[in-house]
Short mmCIF file of C-alpha atoms and ligand atoms in Angstrom, two decimals:
data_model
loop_
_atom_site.label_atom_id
_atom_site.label_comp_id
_atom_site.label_asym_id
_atom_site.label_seq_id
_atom_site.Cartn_x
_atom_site.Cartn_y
_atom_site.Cartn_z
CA UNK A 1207 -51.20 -81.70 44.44
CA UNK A 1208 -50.99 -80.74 47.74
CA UNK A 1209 -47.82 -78.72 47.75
CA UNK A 1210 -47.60 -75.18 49.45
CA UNK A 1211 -44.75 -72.24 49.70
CA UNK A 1212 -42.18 -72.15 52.30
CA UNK A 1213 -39.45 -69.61 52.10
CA UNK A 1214 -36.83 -72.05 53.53
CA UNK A 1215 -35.26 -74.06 51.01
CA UNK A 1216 -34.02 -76.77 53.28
CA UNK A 1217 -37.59 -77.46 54.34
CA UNK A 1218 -38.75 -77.79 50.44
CA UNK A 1219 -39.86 -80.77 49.19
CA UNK A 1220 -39.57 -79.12 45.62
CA UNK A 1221 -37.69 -76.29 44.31
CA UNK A 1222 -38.60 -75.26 40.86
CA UNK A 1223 -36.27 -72.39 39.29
CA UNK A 1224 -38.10 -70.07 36.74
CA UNK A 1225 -34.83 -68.77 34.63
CA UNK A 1226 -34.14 -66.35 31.51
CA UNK A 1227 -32.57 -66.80 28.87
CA UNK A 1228 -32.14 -62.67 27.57
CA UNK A 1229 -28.88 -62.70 28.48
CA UNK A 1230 -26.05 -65.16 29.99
CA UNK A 1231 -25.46 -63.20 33.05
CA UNK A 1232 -28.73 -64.86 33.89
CA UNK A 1233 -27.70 -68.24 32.82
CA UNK A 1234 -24.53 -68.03 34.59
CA UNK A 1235 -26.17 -67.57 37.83
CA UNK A 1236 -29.31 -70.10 37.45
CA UNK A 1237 -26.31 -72.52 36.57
CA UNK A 1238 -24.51 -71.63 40.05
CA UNK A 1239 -28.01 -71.76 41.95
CA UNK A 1240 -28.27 -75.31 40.79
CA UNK A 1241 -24.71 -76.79 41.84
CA UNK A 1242 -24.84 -74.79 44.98
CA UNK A 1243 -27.88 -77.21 45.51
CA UNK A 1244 -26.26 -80.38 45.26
CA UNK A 1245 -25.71 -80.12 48.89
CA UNK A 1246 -29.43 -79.44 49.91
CA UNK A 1247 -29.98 -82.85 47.51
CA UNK A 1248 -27.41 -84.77 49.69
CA UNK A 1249 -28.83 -83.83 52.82
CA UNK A 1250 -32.51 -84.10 51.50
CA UNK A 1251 -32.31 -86.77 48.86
CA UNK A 1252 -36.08 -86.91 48.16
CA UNK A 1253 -35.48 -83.04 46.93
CA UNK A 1254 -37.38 -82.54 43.93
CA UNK A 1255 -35.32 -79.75 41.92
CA UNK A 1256 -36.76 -78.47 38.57
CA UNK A 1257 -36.00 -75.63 35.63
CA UNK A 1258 -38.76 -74.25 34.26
CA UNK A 1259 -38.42 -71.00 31.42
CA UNK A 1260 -36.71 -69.90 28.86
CA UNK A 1261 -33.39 -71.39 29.21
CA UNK A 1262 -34.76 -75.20 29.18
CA UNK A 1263 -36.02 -74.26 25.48
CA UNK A 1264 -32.89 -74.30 24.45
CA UNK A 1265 -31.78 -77.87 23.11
CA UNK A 1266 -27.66 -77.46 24.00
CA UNK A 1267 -28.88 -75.60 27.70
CA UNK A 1268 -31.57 -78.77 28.12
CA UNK A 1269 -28.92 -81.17 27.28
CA UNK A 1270 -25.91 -79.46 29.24
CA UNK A 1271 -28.36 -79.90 32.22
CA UNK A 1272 -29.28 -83.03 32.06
CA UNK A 1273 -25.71 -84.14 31.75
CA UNK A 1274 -23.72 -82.18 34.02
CA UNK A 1275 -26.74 -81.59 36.59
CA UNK A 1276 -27.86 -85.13 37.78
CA UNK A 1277 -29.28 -83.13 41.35
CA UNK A 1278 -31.79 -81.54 38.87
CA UNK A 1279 -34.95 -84.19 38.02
CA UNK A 1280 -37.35 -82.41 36.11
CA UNK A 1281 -36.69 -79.58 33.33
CA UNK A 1282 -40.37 -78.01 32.02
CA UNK A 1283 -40.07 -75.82 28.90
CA UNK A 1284 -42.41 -72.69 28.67
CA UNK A 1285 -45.33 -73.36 26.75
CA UNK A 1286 -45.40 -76.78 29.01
CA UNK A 1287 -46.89 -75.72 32.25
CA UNK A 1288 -49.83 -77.89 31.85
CA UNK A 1289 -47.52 -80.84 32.38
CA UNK A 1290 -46.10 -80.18 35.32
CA UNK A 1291 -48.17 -82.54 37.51
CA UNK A 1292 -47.40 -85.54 35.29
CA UNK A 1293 -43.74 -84.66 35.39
CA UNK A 1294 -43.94 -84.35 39.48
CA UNK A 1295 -46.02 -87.82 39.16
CA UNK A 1296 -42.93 -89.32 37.52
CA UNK A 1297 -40.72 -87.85 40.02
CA UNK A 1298 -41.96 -88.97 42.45
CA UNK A 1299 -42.53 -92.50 41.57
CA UNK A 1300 -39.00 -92.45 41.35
CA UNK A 1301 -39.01 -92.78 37.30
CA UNK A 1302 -35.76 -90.80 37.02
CA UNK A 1303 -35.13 -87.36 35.08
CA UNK A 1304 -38.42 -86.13 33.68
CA UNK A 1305 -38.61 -83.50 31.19
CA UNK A 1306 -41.19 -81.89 28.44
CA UNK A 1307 -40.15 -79.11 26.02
CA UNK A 1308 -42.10 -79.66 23.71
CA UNK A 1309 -44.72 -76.48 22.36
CA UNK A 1310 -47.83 -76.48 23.16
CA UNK A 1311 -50.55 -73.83 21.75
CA UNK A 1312 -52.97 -73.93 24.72
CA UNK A 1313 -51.47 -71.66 26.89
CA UNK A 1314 -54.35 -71.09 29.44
CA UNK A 1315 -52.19 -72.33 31.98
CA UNK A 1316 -49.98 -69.79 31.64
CA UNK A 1317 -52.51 -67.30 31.82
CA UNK A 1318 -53.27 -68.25 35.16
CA UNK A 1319 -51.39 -67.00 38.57
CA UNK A 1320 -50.75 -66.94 42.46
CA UNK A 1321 -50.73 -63.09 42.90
CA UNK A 1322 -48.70 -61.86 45.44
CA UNK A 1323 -49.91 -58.68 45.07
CA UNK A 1324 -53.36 -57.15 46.59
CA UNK A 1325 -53.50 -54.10 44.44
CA UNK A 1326 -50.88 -54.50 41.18
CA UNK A 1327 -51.77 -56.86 38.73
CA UNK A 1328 -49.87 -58.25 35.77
CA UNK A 1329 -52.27 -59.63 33.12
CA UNK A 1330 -50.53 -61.51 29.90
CA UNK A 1331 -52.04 -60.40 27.00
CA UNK A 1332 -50.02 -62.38 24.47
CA UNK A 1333 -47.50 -64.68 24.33
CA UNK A 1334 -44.14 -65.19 21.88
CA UNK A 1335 -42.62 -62.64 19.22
CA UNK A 1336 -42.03 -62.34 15.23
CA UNK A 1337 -39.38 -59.79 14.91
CA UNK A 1338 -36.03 -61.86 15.26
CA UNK A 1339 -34.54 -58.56 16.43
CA UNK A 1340 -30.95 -60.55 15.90
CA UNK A 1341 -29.24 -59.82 18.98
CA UNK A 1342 -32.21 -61.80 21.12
CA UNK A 1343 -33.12 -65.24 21.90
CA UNK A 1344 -36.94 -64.54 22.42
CA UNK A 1345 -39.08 -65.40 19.17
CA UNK A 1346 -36.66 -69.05 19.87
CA UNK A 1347 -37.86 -69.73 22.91
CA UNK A 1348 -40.91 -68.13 23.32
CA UNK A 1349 -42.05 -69.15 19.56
CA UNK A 1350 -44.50 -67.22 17.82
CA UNK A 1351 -46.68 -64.40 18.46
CA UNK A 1352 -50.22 -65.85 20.20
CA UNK A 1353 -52.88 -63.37 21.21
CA UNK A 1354 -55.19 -64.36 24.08
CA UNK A 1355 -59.04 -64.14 23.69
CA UNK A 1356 -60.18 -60.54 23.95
CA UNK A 1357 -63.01 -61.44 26.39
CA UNK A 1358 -61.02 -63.60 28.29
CA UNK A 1359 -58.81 -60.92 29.19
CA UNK A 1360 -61.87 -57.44 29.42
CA UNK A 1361 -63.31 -60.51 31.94
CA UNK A 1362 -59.78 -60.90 33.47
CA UNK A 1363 -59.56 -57.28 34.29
CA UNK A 1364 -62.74 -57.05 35.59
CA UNK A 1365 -62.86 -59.30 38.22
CA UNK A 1366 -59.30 -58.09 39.26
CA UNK A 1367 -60.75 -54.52 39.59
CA UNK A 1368 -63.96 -55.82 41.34
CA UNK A 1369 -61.40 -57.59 43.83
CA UNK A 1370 -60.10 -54.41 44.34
CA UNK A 1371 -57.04 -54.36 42.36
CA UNK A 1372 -55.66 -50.81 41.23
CA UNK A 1373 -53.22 -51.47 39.04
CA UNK A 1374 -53.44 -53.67 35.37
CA UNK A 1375 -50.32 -54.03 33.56
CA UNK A 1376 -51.03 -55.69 30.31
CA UNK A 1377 -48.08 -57.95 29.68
CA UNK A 1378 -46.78 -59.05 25.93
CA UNK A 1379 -43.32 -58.79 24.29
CA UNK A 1380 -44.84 -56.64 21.48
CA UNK A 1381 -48.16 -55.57 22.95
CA UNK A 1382 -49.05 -53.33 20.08
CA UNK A 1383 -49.50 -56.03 17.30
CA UNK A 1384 -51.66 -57.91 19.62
CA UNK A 1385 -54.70 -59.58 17.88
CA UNK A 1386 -53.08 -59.58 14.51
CA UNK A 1387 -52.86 -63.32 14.84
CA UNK A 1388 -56.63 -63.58 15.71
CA UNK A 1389 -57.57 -62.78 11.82
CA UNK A 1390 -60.01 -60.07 12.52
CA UNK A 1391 -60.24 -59.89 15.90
CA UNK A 1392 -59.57 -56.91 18.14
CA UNK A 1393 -56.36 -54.92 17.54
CA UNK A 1394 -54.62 -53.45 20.83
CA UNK A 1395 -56.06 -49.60 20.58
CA UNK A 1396 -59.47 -51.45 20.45
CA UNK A 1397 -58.72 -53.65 23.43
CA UNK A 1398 -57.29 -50.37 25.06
CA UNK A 1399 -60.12 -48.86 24.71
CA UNK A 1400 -62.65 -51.60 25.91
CA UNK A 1401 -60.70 -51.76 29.26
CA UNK A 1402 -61.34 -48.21 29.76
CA UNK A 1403 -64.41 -48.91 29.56
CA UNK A 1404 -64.85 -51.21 32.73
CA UNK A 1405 -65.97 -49.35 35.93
CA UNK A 1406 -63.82 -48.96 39.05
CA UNK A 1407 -61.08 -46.77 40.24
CA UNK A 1408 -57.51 -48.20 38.76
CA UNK A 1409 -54.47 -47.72 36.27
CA UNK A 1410 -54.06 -49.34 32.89
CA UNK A 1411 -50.25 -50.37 31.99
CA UNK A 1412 -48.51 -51.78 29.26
CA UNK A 1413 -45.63 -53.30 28.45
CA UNK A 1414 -43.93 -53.56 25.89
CA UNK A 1415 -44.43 -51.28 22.76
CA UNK A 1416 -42.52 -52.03 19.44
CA UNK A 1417 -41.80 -48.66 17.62
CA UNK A 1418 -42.62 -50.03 14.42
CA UNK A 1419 -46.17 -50.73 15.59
CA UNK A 1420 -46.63 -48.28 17.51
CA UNK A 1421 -49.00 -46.02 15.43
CA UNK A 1422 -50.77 -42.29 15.86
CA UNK A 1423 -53.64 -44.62 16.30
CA UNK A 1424 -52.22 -46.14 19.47
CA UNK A 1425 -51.15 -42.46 20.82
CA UNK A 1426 -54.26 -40.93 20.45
CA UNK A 1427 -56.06 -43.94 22.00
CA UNK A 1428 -53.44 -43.14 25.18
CA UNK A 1429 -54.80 -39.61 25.22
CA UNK A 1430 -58.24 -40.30 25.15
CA UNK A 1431 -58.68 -42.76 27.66
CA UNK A 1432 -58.93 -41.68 31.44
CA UNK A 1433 -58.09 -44.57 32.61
CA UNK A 1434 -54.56 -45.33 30.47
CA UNK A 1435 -51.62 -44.19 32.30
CA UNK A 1436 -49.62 -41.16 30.62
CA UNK A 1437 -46.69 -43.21 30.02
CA UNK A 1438 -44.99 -45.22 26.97
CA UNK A 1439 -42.37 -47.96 27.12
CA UNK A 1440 -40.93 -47.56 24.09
CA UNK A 1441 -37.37 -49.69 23.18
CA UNK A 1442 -34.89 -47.41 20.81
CA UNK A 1443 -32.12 -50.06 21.51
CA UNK A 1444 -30.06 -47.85 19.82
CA UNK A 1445 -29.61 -44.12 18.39
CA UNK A 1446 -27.80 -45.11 15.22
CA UNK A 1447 -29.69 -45.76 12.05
CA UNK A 1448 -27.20 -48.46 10.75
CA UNK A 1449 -26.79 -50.33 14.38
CA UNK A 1450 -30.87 -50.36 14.40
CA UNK A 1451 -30.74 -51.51 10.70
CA UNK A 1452 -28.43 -54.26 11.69
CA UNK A 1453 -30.61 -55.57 14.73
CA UNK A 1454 -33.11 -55.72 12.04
CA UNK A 1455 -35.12 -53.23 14.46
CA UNK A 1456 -37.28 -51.82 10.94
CA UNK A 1457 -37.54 -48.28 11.89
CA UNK A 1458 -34.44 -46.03 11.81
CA UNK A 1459 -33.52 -43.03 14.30
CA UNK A 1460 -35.62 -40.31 12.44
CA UNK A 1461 -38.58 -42.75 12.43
CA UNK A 1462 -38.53 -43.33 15.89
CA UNK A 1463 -38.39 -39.36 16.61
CA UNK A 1464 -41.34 -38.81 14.28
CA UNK A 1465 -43.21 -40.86 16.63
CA UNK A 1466 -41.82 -39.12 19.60
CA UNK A 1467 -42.18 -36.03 18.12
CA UNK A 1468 -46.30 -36.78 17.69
CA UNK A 1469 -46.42 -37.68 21.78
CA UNK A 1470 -44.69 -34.52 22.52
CA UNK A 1471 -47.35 -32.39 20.35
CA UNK A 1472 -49.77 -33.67 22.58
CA UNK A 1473 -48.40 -33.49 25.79
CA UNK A 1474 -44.55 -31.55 25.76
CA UNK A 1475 -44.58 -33.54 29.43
CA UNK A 1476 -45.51 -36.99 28.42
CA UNK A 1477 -43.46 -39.39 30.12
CA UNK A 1478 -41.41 -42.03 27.69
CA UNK A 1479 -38.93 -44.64 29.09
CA UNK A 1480 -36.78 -46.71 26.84
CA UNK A 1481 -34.53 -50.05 26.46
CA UNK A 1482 -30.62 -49.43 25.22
CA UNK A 1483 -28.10 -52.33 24.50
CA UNK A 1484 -24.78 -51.14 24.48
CA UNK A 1485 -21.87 -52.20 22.69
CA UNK A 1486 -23.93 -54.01 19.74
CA UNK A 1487 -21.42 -56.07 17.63
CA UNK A 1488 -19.31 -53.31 15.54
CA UNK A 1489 -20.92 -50.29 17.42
CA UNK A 1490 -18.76 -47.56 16.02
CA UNK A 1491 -17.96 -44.19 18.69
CA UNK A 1492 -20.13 -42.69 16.32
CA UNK A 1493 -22.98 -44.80 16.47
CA UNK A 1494 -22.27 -44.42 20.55
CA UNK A 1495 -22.77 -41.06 20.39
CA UNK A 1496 -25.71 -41.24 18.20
CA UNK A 1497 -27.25 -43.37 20.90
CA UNK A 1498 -26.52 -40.38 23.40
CA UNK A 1499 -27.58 -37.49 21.25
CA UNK A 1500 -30.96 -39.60 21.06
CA UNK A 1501 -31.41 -40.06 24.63
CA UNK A 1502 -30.66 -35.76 25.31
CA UNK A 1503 -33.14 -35.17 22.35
CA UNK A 1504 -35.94 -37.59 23.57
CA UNK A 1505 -35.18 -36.18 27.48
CA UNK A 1506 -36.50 -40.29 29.05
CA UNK A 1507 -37.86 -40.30 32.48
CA UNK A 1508 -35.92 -43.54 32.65
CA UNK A 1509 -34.10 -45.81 30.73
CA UNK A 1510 -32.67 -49.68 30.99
CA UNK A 1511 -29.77 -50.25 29.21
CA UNK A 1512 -27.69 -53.39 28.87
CA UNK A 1513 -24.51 -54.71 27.70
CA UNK A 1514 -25.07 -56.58 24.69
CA UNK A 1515 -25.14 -60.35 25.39
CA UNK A 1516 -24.17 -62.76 22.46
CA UNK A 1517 -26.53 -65.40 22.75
CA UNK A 1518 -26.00 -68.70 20.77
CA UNK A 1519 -27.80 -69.47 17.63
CA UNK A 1520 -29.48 -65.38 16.73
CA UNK A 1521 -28.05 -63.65 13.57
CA UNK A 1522 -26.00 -61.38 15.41
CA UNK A 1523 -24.07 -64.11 16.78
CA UNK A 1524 -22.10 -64.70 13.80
CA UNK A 1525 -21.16 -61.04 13.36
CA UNK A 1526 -17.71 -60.07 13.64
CA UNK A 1527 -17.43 -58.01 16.97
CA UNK A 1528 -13.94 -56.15 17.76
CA UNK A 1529 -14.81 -53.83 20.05
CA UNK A 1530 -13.57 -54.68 23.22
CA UNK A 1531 -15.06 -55.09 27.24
CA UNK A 1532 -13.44 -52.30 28.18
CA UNK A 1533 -15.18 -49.95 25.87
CA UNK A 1534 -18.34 -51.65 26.27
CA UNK A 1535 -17.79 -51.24 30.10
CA UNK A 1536 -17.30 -47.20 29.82
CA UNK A 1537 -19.98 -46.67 27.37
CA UNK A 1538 -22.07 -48.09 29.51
CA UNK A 1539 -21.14 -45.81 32.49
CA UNK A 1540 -20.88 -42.81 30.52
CA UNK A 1541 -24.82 -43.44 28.97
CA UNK A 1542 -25.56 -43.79 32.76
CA UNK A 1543 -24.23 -40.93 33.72
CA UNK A 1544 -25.89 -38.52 31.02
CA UNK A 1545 -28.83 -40.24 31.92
CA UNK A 1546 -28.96 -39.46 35.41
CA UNK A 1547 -28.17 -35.79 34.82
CA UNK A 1548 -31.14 -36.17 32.29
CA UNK A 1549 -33.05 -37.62 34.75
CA UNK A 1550 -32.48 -34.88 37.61
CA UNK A 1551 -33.18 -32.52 35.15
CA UNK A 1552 -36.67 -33.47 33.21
CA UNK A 1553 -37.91 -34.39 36.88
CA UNK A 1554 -38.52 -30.46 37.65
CA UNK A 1555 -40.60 -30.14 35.76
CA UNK A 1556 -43.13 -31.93 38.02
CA UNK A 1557 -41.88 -29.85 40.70
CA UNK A 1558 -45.32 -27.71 42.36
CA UNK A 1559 -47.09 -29.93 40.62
CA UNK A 1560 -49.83 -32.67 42.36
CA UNK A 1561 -49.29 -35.92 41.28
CA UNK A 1562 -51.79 -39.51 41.59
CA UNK A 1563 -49.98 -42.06 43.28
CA UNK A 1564 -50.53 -45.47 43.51
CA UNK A 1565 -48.66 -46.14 47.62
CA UNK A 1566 -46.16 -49.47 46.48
CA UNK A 1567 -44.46 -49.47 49.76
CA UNK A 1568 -42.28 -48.12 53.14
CA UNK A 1569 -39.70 -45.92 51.57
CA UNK A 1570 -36.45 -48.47 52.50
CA UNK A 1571 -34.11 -47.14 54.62
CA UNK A 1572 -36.29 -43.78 55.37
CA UNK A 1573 -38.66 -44.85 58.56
CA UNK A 1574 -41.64 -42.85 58.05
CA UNK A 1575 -41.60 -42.57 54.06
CA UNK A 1576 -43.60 -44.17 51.94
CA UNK A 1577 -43.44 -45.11 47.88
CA UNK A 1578 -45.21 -45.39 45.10
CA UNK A 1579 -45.55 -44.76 41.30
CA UNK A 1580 -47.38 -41.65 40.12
CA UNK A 1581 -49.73 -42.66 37.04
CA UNK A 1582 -46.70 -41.05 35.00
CA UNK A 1583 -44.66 -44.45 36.07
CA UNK A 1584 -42.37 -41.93 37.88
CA UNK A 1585 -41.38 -42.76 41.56
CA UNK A 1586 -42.55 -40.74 44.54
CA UNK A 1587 -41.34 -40.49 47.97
CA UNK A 1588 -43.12 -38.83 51.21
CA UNK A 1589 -44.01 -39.14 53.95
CA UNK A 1590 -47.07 -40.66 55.59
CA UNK A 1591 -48.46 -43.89 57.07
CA UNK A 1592 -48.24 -47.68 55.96
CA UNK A 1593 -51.90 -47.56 56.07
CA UNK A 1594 -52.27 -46.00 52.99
CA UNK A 1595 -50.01 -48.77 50.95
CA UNK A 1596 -52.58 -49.88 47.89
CA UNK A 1597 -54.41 -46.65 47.79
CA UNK A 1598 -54.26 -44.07 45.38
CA UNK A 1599 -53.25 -40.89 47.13
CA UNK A 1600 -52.50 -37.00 45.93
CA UNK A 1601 -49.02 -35.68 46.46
CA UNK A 1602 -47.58 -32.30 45.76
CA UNK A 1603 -44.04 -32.60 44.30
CA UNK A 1604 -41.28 -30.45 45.86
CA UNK A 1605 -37.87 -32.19 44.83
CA UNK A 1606 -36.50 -33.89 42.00
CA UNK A 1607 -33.65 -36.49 42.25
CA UNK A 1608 -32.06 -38.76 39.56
CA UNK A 1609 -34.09 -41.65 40.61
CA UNK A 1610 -36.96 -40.04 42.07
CA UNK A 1611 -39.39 -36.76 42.65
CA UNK A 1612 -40.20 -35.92 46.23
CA UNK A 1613 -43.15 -34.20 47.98
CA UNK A 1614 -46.25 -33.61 50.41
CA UNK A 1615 -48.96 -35.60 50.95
CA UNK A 1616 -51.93 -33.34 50.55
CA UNK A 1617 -54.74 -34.31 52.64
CA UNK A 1618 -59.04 -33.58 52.58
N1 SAM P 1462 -39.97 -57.14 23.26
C1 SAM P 1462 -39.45 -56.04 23.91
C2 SAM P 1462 -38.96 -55.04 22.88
O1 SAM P 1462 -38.66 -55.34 21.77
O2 SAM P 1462 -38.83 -53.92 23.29
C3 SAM P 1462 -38.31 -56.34 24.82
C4 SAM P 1462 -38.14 -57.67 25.41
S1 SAM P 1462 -36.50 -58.06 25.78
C5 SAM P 1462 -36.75 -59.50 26.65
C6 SAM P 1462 -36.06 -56.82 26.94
C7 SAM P 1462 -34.84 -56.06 26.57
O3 SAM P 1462 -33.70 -56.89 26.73
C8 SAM P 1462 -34.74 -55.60 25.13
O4 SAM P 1462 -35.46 -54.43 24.90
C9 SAM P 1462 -33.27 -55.39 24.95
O5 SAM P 1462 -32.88 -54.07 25.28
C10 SAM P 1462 -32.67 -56.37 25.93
N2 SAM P 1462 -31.99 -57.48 25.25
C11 SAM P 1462 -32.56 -58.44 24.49
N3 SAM P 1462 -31.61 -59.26 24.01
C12 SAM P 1462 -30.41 -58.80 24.48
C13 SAM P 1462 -29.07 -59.21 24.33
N4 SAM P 1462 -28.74 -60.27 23.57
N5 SAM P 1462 -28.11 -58.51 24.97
C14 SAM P 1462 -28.43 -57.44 25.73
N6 SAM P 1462 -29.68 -57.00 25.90
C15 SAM P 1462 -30.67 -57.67 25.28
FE1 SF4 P 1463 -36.68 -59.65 21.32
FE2 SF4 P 1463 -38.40 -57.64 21.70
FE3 SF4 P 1463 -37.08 -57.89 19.37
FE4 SF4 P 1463 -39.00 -59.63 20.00
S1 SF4 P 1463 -39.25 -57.42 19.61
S2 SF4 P 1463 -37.02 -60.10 19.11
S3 SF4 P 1463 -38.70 -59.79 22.19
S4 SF4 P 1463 -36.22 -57.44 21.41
#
């Protein structure tokens, strides 16, 4: 329509905010972005302002903004990308507040993207979730689980590897039970392995892996292909069998170390990150420290944990929840603080070893450094030129922090 970027929001014409809904934290502060731009709407009042994600597909959010908001004119729910330019249209014919939220099942639009990247792609895969884990607001605003075309996305992948892209991370909230919803069509190993098969010099991703589907099948088809990175995302949420059974997770803590147990008699070294919510209505110190003892057992590269978020109109909502902020707030720094010694610790064992890096960046705050994620989906930092940003590059690990492993660029 004409429109293009400008990283000065008093010069826009249109702002659009993209929000999430996961947790209020992120509400809180989409909903102080938007009255801290009532004054850019009084100086500017042709300002276009617009919500677009998962927060506008929920009814009470949609209607709080639409009431309380009157500087925002157009909210766009997520499956509704396609009607953006109509909405604008309306907009700007001055037809008041515009809004769709309705669902749509062509989501080809949302397929498609502006990459800012040269060398890392993101590539959704599929789209929604079935598992009502009952602590989160996805499968209601996302809807249900919608697999893209397998040859749309092999053909995706290979022109972003012929344009020189080195990096495909294949995008879906529960990647492994993609295709089940195509009746008969490819399941994820299968897909896995097709990718592999595509010529060119990159990394295949993926993000992210329910344990409950994540089967020997899967593992094995990690191992055999070259071209999948030796990493797993895999979300334990918690190390207590009866907090899992009550986020309706369906696996319980000895499950979930089977399947760990399989990766590790493959590869002792695999690298496994994890999600952790902490302070899950009711969570006992018990069920705290089961959470612990799993994270020392499993040894993760990494972890992101969270402070459970009660979000409006999920199952775990309604549960009775005494434990109080306080706890919540030290639990969380104590997991963080076993996990960094963790962290320090499992790092070593990379140390005189030469690692394949992919160069992200200039090291911040280190002039001279550079970097980047080793095919592991472990951090490296080193020195050498800004040139070499985008390219795959061999370094030889020395050091080992909590965040980090350090080393040499080896050259010839
Ligand atoms: N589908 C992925 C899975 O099941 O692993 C994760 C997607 S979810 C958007 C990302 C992470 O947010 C979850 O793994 C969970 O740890 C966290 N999360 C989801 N709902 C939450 C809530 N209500 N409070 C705190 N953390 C939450
Ligand atoms: Fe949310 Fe992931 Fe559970 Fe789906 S599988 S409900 S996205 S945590």
């Amino acid at each position: 329509m004409g429109y293009s970027f400008t990283e000065d929001e008093n010069e826009a014409d249109l702002i659009i905010l993209n929000t999430c809904a996961v947790r209020e934290s992120a509400e809180d502060r989409v909903f102080g972005i938007v009255g801290s731009m009532k004054k850019l709407k009084e100086k500017k009042p042709s300002l276009i302002i617009g919500i677009a994600g998962c927060m506008t597909a929920q009814e009470h959010i949609a209607e709080k903004i639409k009431k309380s908001y009157p500087q925002v004119d157009l909210v766009l729910g997520t499956s509704a990308i396609n009607a953006l330019p109509e909405l604008l249209l309306d907009c700007l014919k001055g037809a008041g507040f515009a809004a769709d939220i309705s669902e749509y099942d062509d989501f080809s639009a949302a397929a498609e993207q502006v990459r800012d990247s040269s060398f890392k792609a993101s590539v959704p895969i599929m789209f929604g979730c079935n598992n009502f884990c009952t602590y989160c607001i996805v499968p209601y605003v996302r809807g249900r689980e919608r697999s893209r075309d397998a040859q749309d996305i092999i053909s995706e992948v290979k022109e972003l590897v012929c344009s020189g892209y080195k990096e495909i991370m294949l995008l879906g909230q529960n990647v492994n039970s993609y295709g089940k919803d195509l009746g008969g069509g490819m399941s994820f190993p299968q897909l896995l392995r097709e990718l592999n098969k595509i010529e060119g010099d990159f990394v295949i991703r993926f993000m992210s892996s329910h344990p409950k589907d994540a089967s020997h099948e899967l593992i094995d088809t990690i191992f055999e292909c070259d071209r999948v990175a030796k990493h797993l995302h895999l979300p334990v949420q918690s190390g207590s069998s009866d907090v899992l059974k009550r986020m309706n997770r369906n696996y319980s803590a000895e499950k979930y170390l089977d399947i760990v147990d399989y990766i590790y008699s493959k590869d002792p070294d695999f690298s496994l990150t994890t999600d952790l919510i902490v302070g899950f209505p009711d969570e006992s110190d018990e069920d705290f420290e089961a959470t612990l003892d799993i994270i020392k057992r499993v040894k993760y590269d990494n972890i992101y944990s969270f402070i459970y978020s009660k979000r409006s109109g999920t199952k775990a909502a309604e549960m009775p929840d005494p434990i109080s902020d306080e706890v919540k707030g030290l639990r969380m720094r104590r997991l963080l603080e076993v996990q960094r010694e963790i962290s320090t610790e499992h790092y070593k064992r990379f140390i005189g070893r030469t690692m394949r890096v992919l160069v992200d960046d200039k090291a911040k705050k280190k002039p001279g450094f550079l970097t980047g994620k080793s095919n592991e989906f472990i951090i490296v930092e080193f020195e050498g030129d800004a040139s070499l940003i985008g390219r795959f590059v061999d370094v030889e690990i020395t050091g080992a922090m909590n965040w980090a492993v350090t080393g040499k660029l080896k050259t010839g």
